PDB file of C-alpha atoms in Angstrom:
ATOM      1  CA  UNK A  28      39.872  -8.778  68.053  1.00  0.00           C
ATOM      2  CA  UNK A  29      42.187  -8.147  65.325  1.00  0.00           C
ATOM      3  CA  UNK A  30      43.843  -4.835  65.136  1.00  0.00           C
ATOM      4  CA  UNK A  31      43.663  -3.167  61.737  1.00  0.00           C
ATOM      5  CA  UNK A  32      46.992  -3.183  59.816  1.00  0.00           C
ATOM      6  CA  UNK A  33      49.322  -0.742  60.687  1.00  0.00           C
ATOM      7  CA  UNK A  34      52.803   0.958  59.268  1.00  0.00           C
ATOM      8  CA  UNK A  35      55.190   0.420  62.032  1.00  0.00           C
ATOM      9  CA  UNK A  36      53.319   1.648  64.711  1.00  0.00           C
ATOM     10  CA  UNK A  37      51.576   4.580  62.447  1.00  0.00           C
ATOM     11  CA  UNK A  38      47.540   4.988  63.095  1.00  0.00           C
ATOM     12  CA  UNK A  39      45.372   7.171  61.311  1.00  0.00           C
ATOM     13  CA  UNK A  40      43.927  10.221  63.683  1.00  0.00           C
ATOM     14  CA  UNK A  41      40.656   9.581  62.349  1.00  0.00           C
ATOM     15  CA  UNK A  42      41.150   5.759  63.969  1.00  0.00           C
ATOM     16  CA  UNK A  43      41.586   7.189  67.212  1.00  0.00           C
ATOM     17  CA  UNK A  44      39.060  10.202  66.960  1.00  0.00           C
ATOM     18  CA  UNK A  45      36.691   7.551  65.839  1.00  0.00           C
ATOM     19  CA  UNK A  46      37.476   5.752  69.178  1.00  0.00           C
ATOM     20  CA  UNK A  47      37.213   8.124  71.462  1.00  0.00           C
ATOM     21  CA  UNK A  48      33.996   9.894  69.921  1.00  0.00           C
ATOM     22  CA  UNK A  49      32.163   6.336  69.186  1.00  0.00           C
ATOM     23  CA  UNK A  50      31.093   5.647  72.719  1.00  0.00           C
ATOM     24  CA  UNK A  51      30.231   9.012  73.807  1.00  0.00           C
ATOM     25  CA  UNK A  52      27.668   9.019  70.705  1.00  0.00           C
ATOM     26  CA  UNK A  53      26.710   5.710  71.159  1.00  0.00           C
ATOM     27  CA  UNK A  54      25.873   6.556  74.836  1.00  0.00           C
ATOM     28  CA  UNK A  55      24.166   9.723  74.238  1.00  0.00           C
ATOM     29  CA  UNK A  56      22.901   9.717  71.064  1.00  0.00           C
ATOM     30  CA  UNK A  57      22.665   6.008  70.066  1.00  0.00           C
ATOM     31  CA  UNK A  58      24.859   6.783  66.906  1.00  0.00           C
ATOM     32  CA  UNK A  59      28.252   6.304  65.424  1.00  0.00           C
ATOM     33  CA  UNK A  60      30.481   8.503  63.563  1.00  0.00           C
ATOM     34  CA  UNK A  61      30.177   5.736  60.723  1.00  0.00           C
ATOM     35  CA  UNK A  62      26.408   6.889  60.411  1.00  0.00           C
ATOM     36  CA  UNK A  63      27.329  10.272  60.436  1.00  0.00           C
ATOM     37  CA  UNK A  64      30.257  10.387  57.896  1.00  0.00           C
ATOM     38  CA  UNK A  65      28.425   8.113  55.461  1.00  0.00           C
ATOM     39  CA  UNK A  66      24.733  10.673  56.057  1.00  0.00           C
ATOM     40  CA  UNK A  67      25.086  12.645  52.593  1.00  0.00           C
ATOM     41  CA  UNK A  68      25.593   8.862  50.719  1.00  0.00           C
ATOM     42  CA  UNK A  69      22.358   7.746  52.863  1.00  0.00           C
ATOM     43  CA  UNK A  70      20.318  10.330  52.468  1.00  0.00           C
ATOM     44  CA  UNK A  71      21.120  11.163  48.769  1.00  0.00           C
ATOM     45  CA  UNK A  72      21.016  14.333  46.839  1.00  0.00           C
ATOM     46  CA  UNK A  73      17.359  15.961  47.663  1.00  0.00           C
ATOM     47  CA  UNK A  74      18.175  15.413  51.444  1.00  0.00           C
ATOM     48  CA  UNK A  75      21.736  15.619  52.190  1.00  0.00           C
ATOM     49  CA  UNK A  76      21.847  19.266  52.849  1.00  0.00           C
ATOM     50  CA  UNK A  77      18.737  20.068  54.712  1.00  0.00           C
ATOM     51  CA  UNK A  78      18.972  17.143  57.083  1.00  0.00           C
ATOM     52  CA  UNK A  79      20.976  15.416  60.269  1.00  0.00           C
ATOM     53  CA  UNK A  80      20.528  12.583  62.297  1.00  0.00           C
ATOM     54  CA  UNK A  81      20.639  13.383  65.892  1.00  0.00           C
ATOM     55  CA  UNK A  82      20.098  10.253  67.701  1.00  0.00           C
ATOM     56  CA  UNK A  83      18.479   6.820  67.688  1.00  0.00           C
ATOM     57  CA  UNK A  84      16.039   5.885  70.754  1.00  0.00           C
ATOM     58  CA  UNK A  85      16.581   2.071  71.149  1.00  0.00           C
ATOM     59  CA  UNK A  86      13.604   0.585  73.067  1.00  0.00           C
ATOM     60  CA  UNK A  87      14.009  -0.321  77.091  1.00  0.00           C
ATOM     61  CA  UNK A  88      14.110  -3.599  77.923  1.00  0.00           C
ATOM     62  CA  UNK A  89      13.698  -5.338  74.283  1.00  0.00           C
ATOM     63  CA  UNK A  90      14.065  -8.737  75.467  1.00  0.00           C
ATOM     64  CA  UNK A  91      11.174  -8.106  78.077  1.00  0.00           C
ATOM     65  CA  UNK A  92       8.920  -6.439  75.157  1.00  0.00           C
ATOM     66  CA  UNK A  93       9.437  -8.817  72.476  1.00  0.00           C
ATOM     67  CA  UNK A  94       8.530 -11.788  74.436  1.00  0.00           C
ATOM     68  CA  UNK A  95      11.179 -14.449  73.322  1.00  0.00           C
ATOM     69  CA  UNK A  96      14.056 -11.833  73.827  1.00  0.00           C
ATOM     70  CA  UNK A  97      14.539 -10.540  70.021  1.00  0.00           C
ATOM     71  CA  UNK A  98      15.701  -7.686  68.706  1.00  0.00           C
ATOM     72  CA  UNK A  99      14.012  -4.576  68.365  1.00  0.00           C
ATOM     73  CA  UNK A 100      14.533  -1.955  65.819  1.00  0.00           C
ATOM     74  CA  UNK A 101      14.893   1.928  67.300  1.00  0.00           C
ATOM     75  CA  UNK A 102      13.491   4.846  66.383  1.00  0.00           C
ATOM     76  CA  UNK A 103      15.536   8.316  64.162  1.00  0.00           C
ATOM     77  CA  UNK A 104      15.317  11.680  65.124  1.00  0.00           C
ATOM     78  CA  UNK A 105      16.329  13.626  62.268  1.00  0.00           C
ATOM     79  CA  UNK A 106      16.975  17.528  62.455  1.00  0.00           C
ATOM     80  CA  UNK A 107      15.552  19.161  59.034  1.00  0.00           C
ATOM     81  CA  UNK A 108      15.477  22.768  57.842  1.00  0.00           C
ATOM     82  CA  UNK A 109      12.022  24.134  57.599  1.00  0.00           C
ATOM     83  CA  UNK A 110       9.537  23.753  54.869  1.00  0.00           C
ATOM     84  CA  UNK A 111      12.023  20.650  53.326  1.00  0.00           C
ATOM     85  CA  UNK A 112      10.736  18.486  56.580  1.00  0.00           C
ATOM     86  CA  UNK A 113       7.532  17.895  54.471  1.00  0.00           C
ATOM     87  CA  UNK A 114       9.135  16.019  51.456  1.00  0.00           C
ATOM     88  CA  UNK A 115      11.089  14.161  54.390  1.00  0.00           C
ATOM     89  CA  UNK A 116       7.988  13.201  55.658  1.00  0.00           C
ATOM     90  CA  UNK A 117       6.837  11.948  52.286  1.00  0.00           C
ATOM     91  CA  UNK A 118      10.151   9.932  51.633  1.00  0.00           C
ATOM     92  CA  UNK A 119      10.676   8.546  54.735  1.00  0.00           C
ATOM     93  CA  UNK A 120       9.932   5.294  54.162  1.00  0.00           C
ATOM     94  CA  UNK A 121      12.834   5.057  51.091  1.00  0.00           C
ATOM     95  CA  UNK A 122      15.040   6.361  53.992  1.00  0.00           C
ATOM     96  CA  UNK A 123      14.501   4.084  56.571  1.00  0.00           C
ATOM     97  CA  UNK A 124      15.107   1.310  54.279  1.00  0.00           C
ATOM     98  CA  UNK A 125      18.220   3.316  53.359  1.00  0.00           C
ATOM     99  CA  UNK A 126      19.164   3.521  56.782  1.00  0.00           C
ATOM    100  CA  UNK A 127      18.406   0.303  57.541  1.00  0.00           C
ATOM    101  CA  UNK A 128      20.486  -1.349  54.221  1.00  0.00           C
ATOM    102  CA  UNK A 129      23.471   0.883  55.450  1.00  0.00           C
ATOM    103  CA  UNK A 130      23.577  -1.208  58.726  1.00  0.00           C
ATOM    104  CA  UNK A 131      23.215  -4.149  57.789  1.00  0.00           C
ATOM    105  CA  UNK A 132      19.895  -5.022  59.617  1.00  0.00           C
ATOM    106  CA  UNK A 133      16.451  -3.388  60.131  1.00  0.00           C
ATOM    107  CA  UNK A 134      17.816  -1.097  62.812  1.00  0.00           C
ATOM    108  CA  UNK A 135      15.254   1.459  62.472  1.00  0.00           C
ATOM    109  CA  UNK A 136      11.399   1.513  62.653  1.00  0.00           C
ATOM    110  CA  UNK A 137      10.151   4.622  62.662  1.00  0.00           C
ATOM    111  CA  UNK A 138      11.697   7.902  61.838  1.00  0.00           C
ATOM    112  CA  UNK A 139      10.960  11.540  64.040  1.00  0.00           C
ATOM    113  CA  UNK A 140      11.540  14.801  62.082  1.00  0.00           C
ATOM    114  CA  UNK A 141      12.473  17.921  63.725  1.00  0.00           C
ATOM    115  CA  UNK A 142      12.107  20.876  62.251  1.00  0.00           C
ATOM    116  CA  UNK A 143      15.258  23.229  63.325  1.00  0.00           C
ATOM    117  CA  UNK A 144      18.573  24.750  61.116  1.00  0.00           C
ATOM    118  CA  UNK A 145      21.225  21.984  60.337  1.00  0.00           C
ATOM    119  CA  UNK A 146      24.113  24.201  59.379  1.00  0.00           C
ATOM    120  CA  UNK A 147      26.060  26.547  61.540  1.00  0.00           C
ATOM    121  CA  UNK A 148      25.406  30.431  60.879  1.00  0.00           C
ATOM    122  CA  UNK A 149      28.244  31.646  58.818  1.00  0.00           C
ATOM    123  CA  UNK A 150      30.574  33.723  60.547  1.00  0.00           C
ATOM    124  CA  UNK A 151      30.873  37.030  59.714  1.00  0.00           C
ATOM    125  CA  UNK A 152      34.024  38.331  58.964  1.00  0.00           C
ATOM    126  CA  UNK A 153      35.162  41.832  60.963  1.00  0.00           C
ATOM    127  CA  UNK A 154      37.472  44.135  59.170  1.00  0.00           C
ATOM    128  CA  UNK A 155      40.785  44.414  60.432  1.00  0.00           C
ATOM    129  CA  UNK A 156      41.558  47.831  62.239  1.00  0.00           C
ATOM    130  CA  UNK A 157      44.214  50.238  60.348  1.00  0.00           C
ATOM    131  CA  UNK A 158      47.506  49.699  60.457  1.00  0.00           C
ATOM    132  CA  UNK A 159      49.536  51.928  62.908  1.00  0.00           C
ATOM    133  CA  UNK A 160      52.880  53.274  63.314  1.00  0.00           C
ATOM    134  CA  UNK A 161      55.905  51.243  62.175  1.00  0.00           C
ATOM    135  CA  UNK A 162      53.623  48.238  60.603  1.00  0.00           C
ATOM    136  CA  UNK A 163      51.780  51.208  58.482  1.00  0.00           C
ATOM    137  CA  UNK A 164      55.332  52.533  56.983  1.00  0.00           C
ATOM    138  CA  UNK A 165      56.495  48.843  56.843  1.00  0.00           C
ATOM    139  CA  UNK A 166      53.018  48.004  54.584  1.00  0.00           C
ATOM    140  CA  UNK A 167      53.601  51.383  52.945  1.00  0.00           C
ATOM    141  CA  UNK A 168      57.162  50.886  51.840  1.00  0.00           C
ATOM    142  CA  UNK A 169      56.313  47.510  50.418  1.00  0.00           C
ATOM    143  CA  UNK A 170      53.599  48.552  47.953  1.00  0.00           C
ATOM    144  CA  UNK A 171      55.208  51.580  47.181  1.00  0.00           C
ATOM    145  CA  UNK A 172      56.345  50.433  43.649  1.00  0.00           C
ATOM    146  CA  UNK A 173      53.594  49.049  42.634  1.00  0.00           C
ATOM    147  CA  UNK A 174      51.359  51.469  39.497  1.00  0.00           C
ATOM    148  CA  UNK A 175      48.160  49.913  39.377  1.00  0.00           C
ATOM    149  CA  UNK A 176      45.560  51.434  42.120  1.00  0.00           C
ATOM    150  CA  UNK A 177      43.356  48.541  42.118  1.00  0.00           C
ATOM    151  CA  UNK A 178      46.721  46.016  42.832  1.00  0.00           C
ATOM    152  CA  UNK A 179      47.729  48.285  45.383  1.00  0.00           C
ATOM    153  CA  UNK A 180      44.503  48.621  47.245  1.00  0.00           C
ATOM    154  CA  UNK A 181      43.889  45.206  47.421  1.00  0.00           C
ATOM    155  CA  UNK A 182      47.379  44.402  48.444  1.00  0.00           C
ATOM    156  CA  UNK A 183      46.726  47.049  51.133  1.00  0.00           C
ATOM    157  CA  UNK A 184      43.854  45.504  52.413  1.00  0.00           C
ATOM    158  CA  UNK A 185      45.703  41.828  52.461  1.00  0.00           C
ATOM    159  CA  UNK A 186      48.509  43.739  54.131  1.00  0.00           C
ATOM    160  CA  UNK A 187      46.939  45.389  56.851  1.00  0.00           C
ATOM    161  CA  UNK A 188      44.795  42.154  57.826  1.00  0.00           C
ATOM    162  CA  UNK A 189      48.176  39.802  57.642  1.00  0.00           C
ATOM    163  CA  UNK A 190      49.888  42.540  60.154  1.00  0.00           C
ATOM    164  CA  UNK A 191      47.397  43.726  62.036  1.00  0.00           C
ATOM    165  CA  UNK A 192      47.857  41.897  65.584  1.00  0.00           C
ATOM    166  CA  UNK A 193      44.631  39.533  66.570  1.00  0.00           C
ATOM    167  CA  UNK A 194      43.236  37.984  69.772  1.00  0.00           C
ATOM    168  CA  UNK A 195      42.629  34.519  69.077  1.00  0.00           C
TER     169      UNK A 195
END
């Protein structure tokens, strides 16, 4: 196989992340990160936000089932956020085909839609707890000059969470 062209020895880190993640998805999921990276393109405005693919079932023993020993296509689970799973439902066919034109062959069949959140709860961000001792004079001293209470408040609050000591 032909490696990809390289800069004196210099490889992308998404070349090697994509390396090193492909066959643990592949394995476990039946996916690649190609798939995944190229989702919002594939499953277009109305369904890029509420949905995920998860993982492709391949059938067992497809030369046995087929008879002559073809090929045969898998099937999609997609995650989907609530009441938006219905319109999947309704477009799934244009997806498949979708899906299927993105690889190049009819790699997919049938398509399962679970209903669960796609996106990651925001984190909430805590306050930072007041400045003591010689970091409160320090922060003190160097909005001191400043007149307008509104600047200085804010620059108080961007103070005290710059010093304030964390546990990461």
């Amino acid at each position: 196989m032909k490696q990809p062209y390289t800069r004196k020895g210099v490889v992308q880190i998404s070349e090697i992340a994509n390396g090193l993640i492909d066959p643990v998805l592949a394995k476990r999921a039946g996916i690649n990160t190609l798939l995944l990276g190229s989702w919002d393109e594939i499953a277009g405005e109305e369904f890029a936000d509420c949905t995920r693919p998860e993982k492709i079932a391949w059938p067992r023993r497809a030369s046995e089932t087929a008879g002559e020993g073809g090929y045969q296509p898998g099937v999609l689970t997609v995650a989907c956020e609530g009441a938006r799973a219905l319109f999947l439902t309704h477009a799934q066919g244009e997806l498949i085909q979708r899906i299927n034109g993105f690889f190049g062959f009819p790699a997919i069949n049938q398509m399962r839609i679970v209903q669960k959140p796609v996106a990651p709860p925001p984190k909430r961000n805590r306050k930072p707890k007041p400045l003591t001792g010689e970091r409160a004079r320090h922060l003190e001293e160097m909005v001191d000059g400043i007149e307008s209470d509104a600047l200085k408040a804010a620059l108080k609050r961007l103070g005290t969470a710059v010093l304030s000591s964390r546990k990461k």
